[in-house]
XYZ file of C-alpha atoms in Angstrom:
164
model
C 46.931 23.419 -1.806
C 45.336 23.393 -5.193
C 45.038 19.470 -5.199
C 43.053 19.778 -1.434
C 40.925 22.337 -3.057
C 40.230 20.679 -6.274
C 39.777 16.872 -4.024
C 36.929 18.925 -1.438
C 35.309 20.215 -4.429
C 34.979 16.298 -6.089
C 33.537 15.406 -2.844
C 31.180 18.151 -2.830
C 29.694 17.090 -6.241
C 29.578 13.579 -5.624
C 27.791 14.276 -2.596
C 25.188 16.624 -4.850
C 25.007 14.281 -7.214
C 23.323 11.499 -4.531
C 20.535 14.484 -4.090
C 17.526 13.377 -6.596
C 16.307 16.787 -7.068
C 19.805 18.596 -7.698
C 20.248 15.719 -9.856
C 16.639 16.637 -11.611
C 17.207 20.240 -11.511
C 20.972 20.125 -13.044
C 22.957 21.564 -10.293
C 26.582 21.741 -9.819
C 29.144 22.848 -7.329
C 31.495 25.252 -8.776
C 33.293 26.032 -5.486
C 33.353 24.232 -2.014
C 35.935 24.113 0.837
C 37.267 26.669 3.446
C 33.630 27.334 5.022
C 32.434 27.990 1.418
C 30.215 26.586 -1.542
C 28.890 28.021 -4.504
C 25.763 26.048 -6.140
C 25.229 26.964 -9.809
C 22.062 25.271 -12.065
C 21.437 26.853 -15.954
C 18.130 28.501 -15.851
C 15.560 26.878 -18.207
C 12.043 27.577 -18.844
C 10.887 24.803 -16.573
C 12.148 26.641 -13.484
C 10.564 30.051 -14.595
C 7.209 31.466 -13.401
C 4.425 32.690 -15.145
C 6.146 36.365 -15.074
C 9.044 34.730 -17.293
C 11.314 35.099 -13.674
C 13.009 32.156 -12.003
C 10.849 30.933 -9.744
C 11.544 31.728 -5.898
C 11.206 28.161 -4.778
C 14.301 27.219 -7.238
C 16.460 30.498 -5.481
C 14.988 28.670 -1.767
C 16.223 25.548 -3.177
C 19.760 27.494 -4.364
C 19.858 28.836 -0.762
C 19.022 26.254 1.122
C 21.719 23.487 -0.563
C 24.880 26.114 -0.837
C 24.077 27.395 2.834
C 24.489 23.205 4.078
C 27.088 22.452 1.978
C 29.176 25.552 3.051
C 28.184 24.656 7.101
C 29.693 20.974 5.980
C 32.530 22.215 4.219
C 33.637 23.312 7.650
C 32.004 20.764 10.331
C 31.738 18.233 7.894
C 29.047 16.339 5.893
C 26.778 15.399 8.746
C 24.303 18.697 8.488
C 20.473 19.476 7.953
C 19.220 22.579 7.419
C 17.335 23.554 10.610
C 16.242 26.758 8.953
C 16.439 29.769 6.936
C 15.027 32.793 5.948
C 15.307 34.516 2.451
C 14.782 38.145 1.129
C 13.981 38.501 -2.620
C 15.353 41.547 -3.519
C 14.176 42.013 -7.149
C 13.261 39.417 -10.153
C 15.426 37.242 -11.095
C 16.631 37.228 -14.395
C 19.256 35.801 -16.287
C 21.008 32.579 -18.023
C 22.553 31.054 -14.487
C 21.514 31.123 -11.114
C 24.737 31.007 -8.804
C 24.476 30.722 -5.006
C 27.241 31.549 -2.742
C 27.196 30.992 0.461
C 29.777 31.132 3.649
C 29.618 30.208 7.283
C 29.352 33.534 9.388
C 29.701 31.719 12.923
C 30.825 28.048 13.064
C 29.188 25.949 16.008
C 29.520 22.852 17.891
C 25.949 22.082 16.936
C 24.775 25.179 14.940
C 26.334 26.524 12.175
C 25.269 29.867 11.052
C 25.762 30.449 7.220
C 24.303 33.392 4.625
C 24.056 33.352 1.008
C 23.786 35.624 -1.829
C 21.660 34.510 -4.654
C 22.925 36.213 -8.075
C 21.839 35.692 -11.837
C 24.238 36.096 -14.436
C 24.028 36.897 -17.835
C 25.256 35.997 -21.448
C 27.731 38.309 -20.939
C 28.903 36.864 -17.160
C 27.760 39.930 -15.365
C 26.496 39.049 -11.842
C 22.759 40.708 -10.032
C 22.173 39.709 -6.786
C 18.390 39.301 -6.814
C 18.283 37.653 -3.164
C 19.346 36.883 0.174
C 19.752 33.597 2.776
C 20.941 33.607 6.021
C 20.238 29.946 7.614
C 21.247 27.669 10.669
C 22.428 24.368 9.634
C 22.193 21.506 12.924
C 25.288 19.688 12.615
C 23.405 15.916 13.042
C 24.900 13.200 15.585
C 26.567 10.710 14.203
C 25.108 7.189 14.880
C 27.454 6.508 17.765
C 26.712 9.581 19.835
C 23.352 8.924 19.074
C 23.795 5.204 20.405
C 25.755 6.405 23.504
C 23.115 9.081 24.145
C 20.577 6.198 24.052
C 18.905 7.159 20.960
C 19.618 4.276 19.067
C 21.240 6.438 15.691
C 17.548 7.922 14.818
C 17.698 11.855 14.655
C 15.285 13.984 16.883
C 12.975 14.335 13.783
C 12.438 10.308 13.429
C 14.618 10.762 10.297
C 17.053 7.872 9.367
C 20.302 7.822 11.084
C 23.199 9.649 9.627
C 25.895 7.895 8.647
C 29.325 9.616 9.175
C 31.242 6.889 7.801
C-alpha cells in the first residue's frame, strides 16, 4: 500500500512539474492519492504584498492547483477547474504555505472539492488563514469528444486533452 501511495504521489509531481508557473513559483506535492493532495511552495519575498503578507493571488493559486489535483486523484488527470470561491480568513503569515484539499462529492462530470489554506511556521505550527471550495469539470477525453462530434476540442476552444 505504501509503494501505490508513494507511485500516485511521483505522478502527481511530475504532472506539477509540466505546470510553468508551479515550476516558477517552486511548488511541490507533499501528499496526493485517495481523493487528496496537499500543494506546499516556501514563502519568499517575491510572493508577499506590500503589507509583508503572502499575497492572496499565490493562496488562489494554492487553492486552485490542490483542489484539481485532489478531483484527479480520484477521477483521474483529465480535470479543469470550472470554478471556485475562496474566503481569506486572516493574513497570512509564515515560512510555508500548505494547501490541502479533498473531494467532498465525486461526480461523473463535476467533482466538488474544498481546501484549507494554512501557513506554517519555523517551528511547524499550522494557521489556517483561508478557505476553497471549487468544482473541478472532469474534461472528455479526445475520443468521447470525437464520438460526440466535437472533434477532441473542449467546450472552451481549448486544446484537446489527452488521456493517454
Amino acid at each position: 500500500m505504501e509503494a501505490e501511495k508513494a507511485s500516485q504521489l511521483v505522478f502527481g509531481q511530475k504532472v506539477l512539474d509540466t505546470q510553468p508557473f508551479s515550476v516558477l513559483l517552486g511548488a511541490r506535492l507533499t501528499a496526493f492519492g485517495d481523493g487528496a493532495a496537499v500543494l506546499e511552495l516556501d514563502v519568499r519575498d517575491e510572493l508577499r504584498q506590500q503589507n509583508g503578507f503572502v499575497h492572496g493571488g499565490v493562496l488562489s493559486y494554492a487553492a486552485d492547483n490542490a483542489l484539481t489535483f485532489a478531483a484527479g486523484a480520484t477521477v483521474g488527470p483529465s480535470v479543469l477547474t470550472a470554478g471556485f470561491t475562496i474566503d481569506y480568513l486572516r493574513p497570512a503569515r509564515g515560512d510555508v504555505l500548505r494547501a490541502r484539499a479533498q473531494v467532498v462529492r465525486p461526480g461523473r462530470t463535476r467533482v466538488v472539492c474544498r481546501c484549507d489554506l494554512l501557513m506554517v511556521d519555523a517551528e511547524g505550527t499550522e494557521t489556517l488563514c483561508a478557505v476553497a471550495q471549487g468544482t473541478i469539470a472532469v474534461a472528455a477525453g479526445r475520443e468521447q469528444a470525437e464520438r460526440e462530434g466535437g472533434g477532441g476540442r473542449e467546450a472552451s476552444g481549448s486544446e484537446p486533452v489527452d488521456r493517454g
